[in-house]
Tab-separated table of C-alpha atoms in Angstrom:
chain	number	residue	atom	x	y	z
G	4	MET	CA	0.000	0.000	0.000
G	5	ASP	CA	3.029	2.318	0.358
G	6	ARG	CA	2.583	3.893	-3.056
G	7	LEU	CA	2.926	7.492	-1.931
G	8	THR	CA	6.217	8.533	-0.383
G	9	LEU	CA	6.633	11.916	1.287
G	10	ALA	CA	8.884	13.038	-1.592
G	11	ARG	CA	6.244	12.048	-4.152
G	12	LEU	CA	3.536	13.807	-2.122
G	13	GLU	CA	5.625	16.994	-2.118
G	14	GLU	CA	6.027	16.738	-5.882
G	15	LEU	CA	2.284	16.336	-6.408
G	16	LEU	CA	1.382	19.174	-4.023
G	17	LEU	CA	3.808	21.465	-5.840
G	18	ARG	CA	2.284	20.592	-9.207
G	19	ALA	CA	-1.227	21.026	-7.784
G	20	ARG	CA	-0.670	24.767	-7.546
G	21	ASP	CA	-0.667	24.984	-11.345
G	22	VAL	CA	-3.670	22.776	-12.130
G	23	ARG	CA	-7.331	23.643	-12.619
G	24	VAL	CA	-10.194	21.329	-11.695
G	25	LEU	CA	-13.693	21.749	-13.114
G	26	VAL	CA	-16.392	20.510	-10.727
G	27	VAL	CA	-19.809	19.912	-12.293
G	28	GLY	CA	-22.884	19.025	-10.275
G	29	ASP	CA	-25.308	19.884	-7.508
G	30	ILE	CA	-24.224	22.982	-5.601
G	31	MET	CA	-25.555	23.563	-2.095
G	32	LEU	CA	-25.375	25.964	0.817
G	33	ASP	CA	-24.938	24.278	4.192
G	34	VAL	CA	-26.272	26.134	7.241
G	35	TYR	CA	-25.426	25.104	10.810
G	36	LEU	CA	-27.341	26.153	13.935
G	37	ARG	CA	-25.739	25.067	17.207
G	38	GLY	CA	-26.628	25.522	20.842
G	39	ALA	CA	-27.562	23.798	24.066
G	40	ALA	CA	-30.592	21.532	24.495
G	41	SER	CA	-31.543	21.506	28.171
G	42	ARG	CA	-35.263	20.764	27.959
G	43	ILE	CA	-37.960	18.992	25.948
G	44	SER	CA	-40.562	21.037	24.138
G	45	PRO	CA	-44.028	21.084	25.787
G	46	GLU	CA	-45.523	21.036	22.280
G	47	ALA	CA	-43.921	17.769	21.096
G	48	PRO	CA	-41.388	15.214	22.398
G	49	VAL	CA	-38.423	16.997	20.804
G	50	PRO	CA	-35.471	18.890	22.306
G	51	VAL	CA	-35.523	22.678	22.379
G	52	VAL	CA	-32.187	23.962	21.066
G	53	LYS	CA	-31.284	27.456	22.216
G	54	VAL	CA	-29.147	28.592	19.279
G	55	SER	CA	-25.947	30.388	20.231
G	56	GLU	CA	-23.954	29.909	17.029
G	57	GLU	CA	-24.771	30.008	13.323
G	58	TRP	CA	-22.521	29.578	10.315
G	59	ARG	CA	-22.605	28.774	6.608
G	60	ALA	CA	-20.447	26.508	4.474
G	61	LEU	CA	-20.214	25.303	0.890
G	62	GLY	CA	-21.974	22.002	0.315
G	63	GLY	CA	-22.327	19.335	-2.357
G	64	ALA	CA	-20.308	20.045	-5.490
G	65	ALA	CA	-19.266	23.374	-3.976
G	66	ASN	CA	-17.634	21.497	-1.091
G	67	VAL	CA	-15.719	19.351	-3.581
G	68	ALA	CA	-14.438	22.582	-5.121
G	69	ALA	CA	-13.507	23.929	-1.681
G	70	ASN	CA	-11.509	20.758	-1.011
G	71	ALA	CA	-9.689	21.093	-4.331
G	72	VAL	CA	-8.764	24.707	-3.567
G	73	ALA	CA	-7.636	23.758	-0.048
G	74	LEU	CA	-5.153	21.330	-1.633
G	75	GLY	CA	-3.697	24.190	-3.661
G	76	ALA	CA	-5.475	23.769	-7.001
G	77	HIS	CA	-7.483	26.314	-8.950
G	78	CYS	CA	-11.127	25.401	-9.365
G	79	THR	CA	-14.251	26.347	-11.311
G	80	VAL	CA	-17.748	25.139	-10.423
G	81	LEU	CA	-20.503	24.511	-12.951
G	82	GLY	CA	-24.062	24.107	-11.760
G	83	CYS	CA	-27.294	25.898	-10.916
G	84	ILE	CA	-28.354	28.380	-8.254
G	85	GLY	CA	-31.656	30.141	-7.755
G	86	MET	CA	-32.295	33.841	-8.196
G	87	ASP	CA	-32.645	34.197	-4.435
G	88	ALA	CA	-30.779	35.381	-1.354
G	89	ALA	CA	-29.227	31.950	-0.831
G	90	GLY	CA	-27.913	31.955	-4.398
G	91	ARG	CA	-26.280	35.336	-3.887
G	92	GLU	CA	-24.813	34.133	-0.601
G	93	LEU	CA	-23.522	30.954	-2.191
G	94	ARG	CA	-21.851	32.882	-5.012
G	95	GLN	CA	-20.196	35.142	-2.451
G	96	GLU	CA	-19.008	32.138	-0.403
G	97	LEU	CA	-17.481	30.610	-3.530
G	98	GLU	CA	-15.629	33.787	-4.450
G	99	GLU	CA	-14.375	34.326	-0.890
G	100	THR	CA	-13.045	30.749	-0.915
G	101	GLY	CA	-11.158	31.454	-4.139
G	102	ILE	CA	-13.406	29.363	-6.388
G	103	ASP	CA	-14.281	30.606	-9.863
G	104	SER	CA	-18.084	30.928	-10.064
G	105	GLY	CA	-18.134	31.577	-13.818
G	106	GLY	CA	-19.853	28.254	-14.456
G	107	LEU	CA	-22.970	29.080	-12.446
G	108	VAL	CA	-26.330	29.231	-14.211
G	109	GLU	CA	-29.085	31.164	-12.436
G	110	VAL	CA	-32.575	29.656	-12.627
G	111	ALA	CA	-35.569	31.864	-11.861
G	112	ASP	CA	-38.077	29.211	-10.767
G	113	ARG	CA	-35.730	26.887	-8.905
G	114	PRO	CA	-34.539	27.531	-5.332
G	115	THR	CA	-30.915	27.342	-4.318
G	116	THR	CA	-30.436	24.101	-2.384
G	117	ILE	CA	-30.042	24.777	1.350
G	118	LYS	CA	-29.441	22.116	3.983
G	119	THR	CA	-29.857	23.391	7.540
G	120	ARG	CA	-28.507	21.255	10.366
G	121	ILE	CA	-29.561	21.844	13.973
G	122	MET	CA	-26.900	20.804	16.463
G	123	ALA	CA	-27.315	20.268	20.213
G	124	ARG	CA	-23.698	20.884	21.112
G	125	HIS	CA	-21.951	18.406	18.775
G	126	GLN	CA	-24.928	16.136	18.080
G	127	GLN	CA	-27.144	16.738	15.059
G	128	VAL	CA	-30.767	16.536	16.219
G	129	ALA	CA	-32.557	17.617	13.042
G	130	ARG	CA	-32.043	18.778	9.468
G	131	TYR	CA	-34.371	20.581	7.131
G	132	ASP	CA	-33.844	21.055	3.400
G	133	ILE	CA	-34.974	23.588	0.840
G	134	GLU	CA	-34.463	22.157	-2.628
G	135	ALA	CA	-35.852	21.050	-5.960
G	136	GLU	CA	-34.976	17.495	-6.996
G	137	HIS	CA	-36.499	17.317	-10.480
G	138	GLU	CA	-34.168	17.539	-13.463
G	139	VAL	CA	-33.442	20.968	-14.871
G	140	GLU	CA	-35.371	21.959	-17.974
G	141	ASP	CA	-33.895	21.436	-21.440
G	142	GLU	CA	-32.953	25.106	-21.888
G	143	ILE	CA	-31.007	25.078	-18.615
G	144	ALA	CA	-29.293	21.824	-19.600
G	145	ASP	CA	-28.367	23.464	-22.923
G	146	ALA	CA	-26.864	26.433	-21.056
G	147	LEU	CA	-24.830	24.046	-18.888
G	148	VAL	CA	-23.556	22.203	-21.968
G	149	GLN	CA	-22.511	25.502	-23.555
G	150	LYS	CA	-20.505	26.328	-20.450
G	151	LEU	CA	-19.000	22.822	-20.465
G	152	THR	CA	-17.854	23.342	-24.054
G	153	ALA	CA	-15.936	26.440	-22.995
G	154	LEU	CA	-14.627	25.240	-19.629
G	155	VAL	CA	-13.558	21.611	-20.148
G	156	PRO	CA	-10.562	22.469	-22.407
G	157	GLU	CA	-9.327	24.899	-19.738
G	158	ALA	CA	-9.384	22.234	-17.012
G	159	ASP	CA	-6.790	19.600	-16.131
G	160	ALA	CA	-9.391	17.289	-14.579
G	161	VAL	CA	-13.191	17.180	-14.497
G	162	VAL	CA	-15.351	16.025	-11.576
G	163	LEU	CA	-19.011	15.042	-11.889
G	164	GLU	CA	-20.533	15.326	-8.413
G	165	ASP	CA	-24.057	13.904	-8.391
G	166	TYR	CA	-26.437	14.417	-5.458
G	167	ASN	CA	-29.596	13.662	-7.469
G	168	LYS	CA	-30.699	17.310	-7.394
G	169	GLY	CA	-31.273	17.537	-11.131
G	170	VAL	CA	-28.186	19.198	-12.637
G	171	LEU	CA	-26.536	16.063	-14.038
G	172	THR	CA	-29.133	15.167	-16.653
G	173	ALA	CA	-28.352	12.699	-19.436
G	174	PRO	CA	-27.376	15.451	-21.948
G	175	VAL	CA	-25.083	17.140	-19.400
G	176	ILE	CA	-23.427	13.847	-18.421
G	177	THR	CA	-22.954	12.794	-22.044
G	178	ALA	CA	-21.469	16.159	-23.028
G	179	ALA	CA	-19.149	16.272	-20.014
G	180	ILE	CA	-17.720	12.813	-20.699
G	181	ARG	CA	-17.438	13.366	-24.463
G	182	LEU	CA	-15.729	16.748	-24.105
G	183	SER	CA	-13.361	15.456	-21.416
G	184	ARG	CA	-12.317	12.460	-23.498
G	185	GLU	CA	-11.848	14.616	-26.607
G	186	ALA	CA	-9.616	16.944	-24.569
G	187	HIS	CA	-7.804	13.957	-22.937
G	188	ARG	CA	-8.799	15.107	-19.451
G	189	PRO	CA	-9.375	12.611	-16.628
G	190	ILE	CA	-13.015	12.567	-15.555
G	191	VAL	CA	-13.826	11.514	-12.000
G	192	VAL	CA	-17.396	10.605	-11.032
G	193	ASP	CA	-19.088	10.527	-7.630
G	194	PRO	CA	-22.454	8.915	-8.519
G	195	LYS	CA	-25.882	8.694	-6.967
G	196	PHE	CA	-28.620	6.172	-7.607
G	197	ARG	CA	-30.727	7.914	-10.256
G	198	SER	CA	-28.024	8.105	-12.952
G	199	PHE	CA	-25.728	5.407	-11.612
G	200	PHE	CA	-25.258	3.594	-14.930
G	201	ALA	CA	-25.068	6.731	-17.112
G	202	TYR	CA	-21.359	7.446	-16.676
G	203	ARG	CA	-19.775	5.088	-19.215
G	204	GLY	CA	-16.389	6.446	-20.255
G	205	ALA	CA	-15.422	7.835	-16.842
G	206	THR	CA	-11.777	7.609	-15.853
G	207	VAL	CA	-12.527	6.959	-12.167
G	208	PHE	CA	-15.949	5.937	-10.866
G	209	LYS	CA	-16.205	6.320	-7.076
G	210	PRO	CA	-19.313	4.903	-5.400
G	211	ASN	CA	-19.470	3.943	-1.763
G	212	LEU	CA	-20.422	0.474	-0.583
G	213	THR	CA	-24.076	1.340	0.062
G	214	GLU	CA	-24.529	3.054	-3.313
G	215	LEU	CA	-23.001	0.185	-5.283
G	216	SER	CA	-25.008	-2.434	-3.417
G	217	ALA	CA	-28.267	-0.511	-3.974
G	218	ALA	CA	-27.556	0.033	-7.676
G	219	LEU	CA	-26.725	-3.632	-8.276
G	220	ARG	CA	-29.422	-4.890	-5.888
G	221	ALA	CA	-26.839	-7.338	-4.593
G	222	ASP	CA	-24.194	-7.707	-1.937
G	223	VAL	CA	-20.818	-6.209	-2.867
G	224	ARG	CA	-17.868	-8.613	-3.004
G	225	ALA	CA	-15.142	-6.104	-2.250
G	226	ASP	CA	-12.431	-8.753	-1.809
G	227	ASP	CA	-13.186	-10.549	-5.076
G	228	GLN	CA	-10.995	-9.117	-7.837
G	229	SER	CA	-12.723	-10.940	-10.691
G	230	TRP	CA	-16.160	-9.821	-9.460
G	231	LEU	CA	-14.983	-6.188	-9.266
G	232	ASP	CA	-13.474	-6.467	-12.753
G	233	ARG	CA	-16.854	-7.594	-14.077
G	234	ILE	CA	-18.681	-4.730	-12.343
G	235	ARG	CA	-16.126	-2.229	-13.651
G	236	SER	CA	-16.752	-3.547	-17.145
G	237	GLU	CA	-20.521	-3.247	-16.702
G	238	LEU	CA	-20.143	0.346	-15.506
G	239	GLY	CA	-17.874	1.182	-18.433
G	240	CYS	CA	-15.237	2.979	-16.373
G	241	GLU	CA	-11.460	2.660	-16.555
G	242	HIS	CA	-11.011	2.485	-12.775
G	243	LEU	CA	-13.489	1.589	-10.038
G	244	LEU	CA	-12.644	3.185	-6.678
G	245	LEU	CA	-14.977	1.756	-4.061
G	246	THR	CA	-15.001	3.434	-0.654
G	247	LEU	CA	-15.705	1.117	2.276
G	248	GLY	CA	-16.095	3.499	5.213
G	249	GLU	CA	-14.047	2.351	8.183
G	250	ASP	CA	-12.535	-0.419	6.018
G	251	GLY	CA	-10.798	2.001	3.640
G	252	MET	CA	-11.031	1.648	-0.144
G	253	VAL	CA	-10.620	-0.800	-2.992
G	254	LEU	CA	-9.237	0.162	-6.396
G	255	SER	CA	-10.085	-2.117	-9.310
G	256	THR	CA	-8.353	-1.398	-12.585
G	257	GLU	CA	-7.229	-3.382	-15.626
G	258	GLY	CA	-4.979	-6.136	-14.330
G	259	GLU	CA	-4.692	-4.673	-10.835
G	260	TYR	CA	-6.459	-4.861	-7.477
G	261	LEU	CA	-5.389	-2.536	-4.679
G	262	ARG	CA	-6.777	-2.656	-1.149
G	263	VAL	CA	-6.219	0.637	0.685
G	264	PRO	CA	-6.819	0.204	4.439
G	265	THR	CA	-8.245	3.060	6.469
G	266	VAL	CA	-5.808	5.518	8.000
G	267	ALA	CA	-8.274	7.451	10.172
G	268	ARG	CA	-6.837	7.983	13.639
G	269	SER	CA	-10.234	8.952	15.029
G	270	VAL	CA	-13.692	9.298	13.530
G	271	TYR	CA	-15.549	12.376	14.698
G	272	ASP	CA	-17.889	13.048	11.784
G	273	VAL	CA	-18.084	11.320	8.390
G	274	SER	CA	-19.965	14.230	6.770
G	275	GLY	CA	-18.203	15.372	3.623
G	276	ALA	CA	-15.660	12.551	3.519
G	277	GLY	CA	-16.765	11.524	0.022
G	278	ASP	CA	-16.334	15.108	-1.196
G	279	THR	CA	-12.790	15.122	0.171
G	280	VAL	CA	-11.975	11.822	-1.553
G	281	ILE	CA	-13.259	12.856	-4.974
G	282	ALA	CA	-11.492	16.235	-4.811
G	283	ALA	CA	-8.195	14.669	-3.759
G	284	VAL	CA	-8.362	12.080	-6.543
G	285	ALA	CA	-9.055	14.763	-9.161
G	286	VAL	CA	-6.317	17.102	-7.956
G	287	ALA	CA	-3.790	14.271	-7.767
G	288	LEU	CA	-4.601	13.009	-11.275
G	289	ALA	CA	-4.419	16.553	-12.655
G	290	ALA	CA	-0.999	16.881	-11.000
G	291	GLY	CA	0.262	13.729	-12.735
G	292	ALA	CA	-0.358	11.032	-10.128
G	293	THR	CA	-1.142	7.466	-11.074
G	294	VAL	CA	-4.617	6.287	-10.094
G	295	ALA	CA	-3.086	4.168	-7.310
G	296	GLU	CA	-1.191	7.187	-5.944
G	297	ALA	CA	-4.347	9.288	-6.160
G	298	ALA	CA	-6.325	6.657	-4.228
G	299	VAL	CA	-3.744	6.491	-1.440
G	300	LEU	CA	-3.534	10.291	-1.218
G	301	ALA	CA	-7.339	10.526	-1.089
G	302	ASN	CA	-7.463	7.874	1.622
G	303	HIS	CA	-5.078	9.897	3.783
G	304	ALA	CA	-7.145	13.034	3.146
G	305	ALA	CA	-10.366	11.249	4.146
G	306	GLY	CA	-8.721	10.000	7.331
G	307	ILE	CA	-8.001	13.605	8.281
G	308	GLU	CA	-11.454	14.914	7.303
G	309	VAL	CA	-13.451	12.441	9.401
G	310	GLY	CA	-11.500	13.552	12.476
G	311	LYS	CA	-13.047	17.024	12.182
G	312	ALA	CA	-16.503	18.277	13.135
G	313	GLY	CA	-18.911	18.796	10.249
G	314	VAL	CA	-18.007	19.191	6.604
G	315	ALA	CA	-14.349	20.203	6.427
G	316	THR	CA	-11.391	20.546	4.075
G	317	VAL	CA	-7.838	19.205	4.318
G	318	SER	CA	-4.672	21.249	3.935
G	319	PRO	CA	-1.358	20.249	2.319
G	320	ASP	CA	0.380	20.538	5.704
G	321	GLU	CA	-2.086	18.087	7.262
G	322	LEU	CA	-1.412	15.626	4.452
G	323	ARG	CA	2.343	15.989	4.919
G	324	GLU	CA	1.972	15.266	8.620
G	325	VAL	CA	-0.072	12.076	8.234
G	326	VAL	CA	2.123	10.692	5.441
G	327	ARG	CA	5.228	11.440	7.518
G	328	GLU	CA	3.637	9.653	10.501
G	329	HIS	CA	2.618	6.713	8.313
G	330	PHE	CA	6.187	6.051	7.238
G	331	ALA	CA	7.550	6.679	10.733
G	332	HIS	CA	5.366	3.843	12.059
G	333	ALA	CA	5.576	1.554	9.031
């Protein structure tokens, strides 16, 4: 598993400063409300949270972009926001994070996706969502494809981040994969159930264990190389990177099977771990890493992210520290 030395990590992080990642998908605004819950409501058997802290963060595809920027890369997001206060706030958050928002398409009759989490100290007690889940209309999909045509050649890697919120329609997916392959850009996919089998031609396809099992309607045989080879062929991807939660990852590629054990020192919150993985893989590939190196780097990044509260990013210095520790204890 030692396929990423500290010297190689330094080389990739240095190259990452000159690469651009295009992230396409469902963009969200995450809102957090946190306080103390010292009593039960007299109106219903639910805790009353007295909010003392409120903050916003980039979510969904926007969080993937934030993770890419945190690793040193340049990043553009392509997706939809509403013509509402949340959309304006989301655009501002992107720009303040250093993410190019030139790929955003504003939609008049579609709200910006907002996920609000209510926290009693560090425990999430409720979440409420404002969103539209139906696919965007044809004219919006056409506008997204036009932006793809302009932005894919400028990118060094393309991410399709699907949360089933309607941006990644069949025409958008088809155009993104076709344009990326024509430009010889690696395309990395984080799928969801609705379009699971629509990503033929992807460079790296990264489902988690639950998603793959649900899509196949069968148990996943993560330790069976021939079974994974067959599934990879059915999905039509070059590399299948299956995340296994606390059991790490499995990479299935032509003639190779790589088991990547977890490196998490502690697990505080798994929120956003998948976003961190997909961003790290894309940045590493854009910087010239092999797929195996990218998987190991992403695994280290995920191990750092789950040790933090809420959705979080990972810095180059944090990666250096964990890789240095890994080899010190190897």
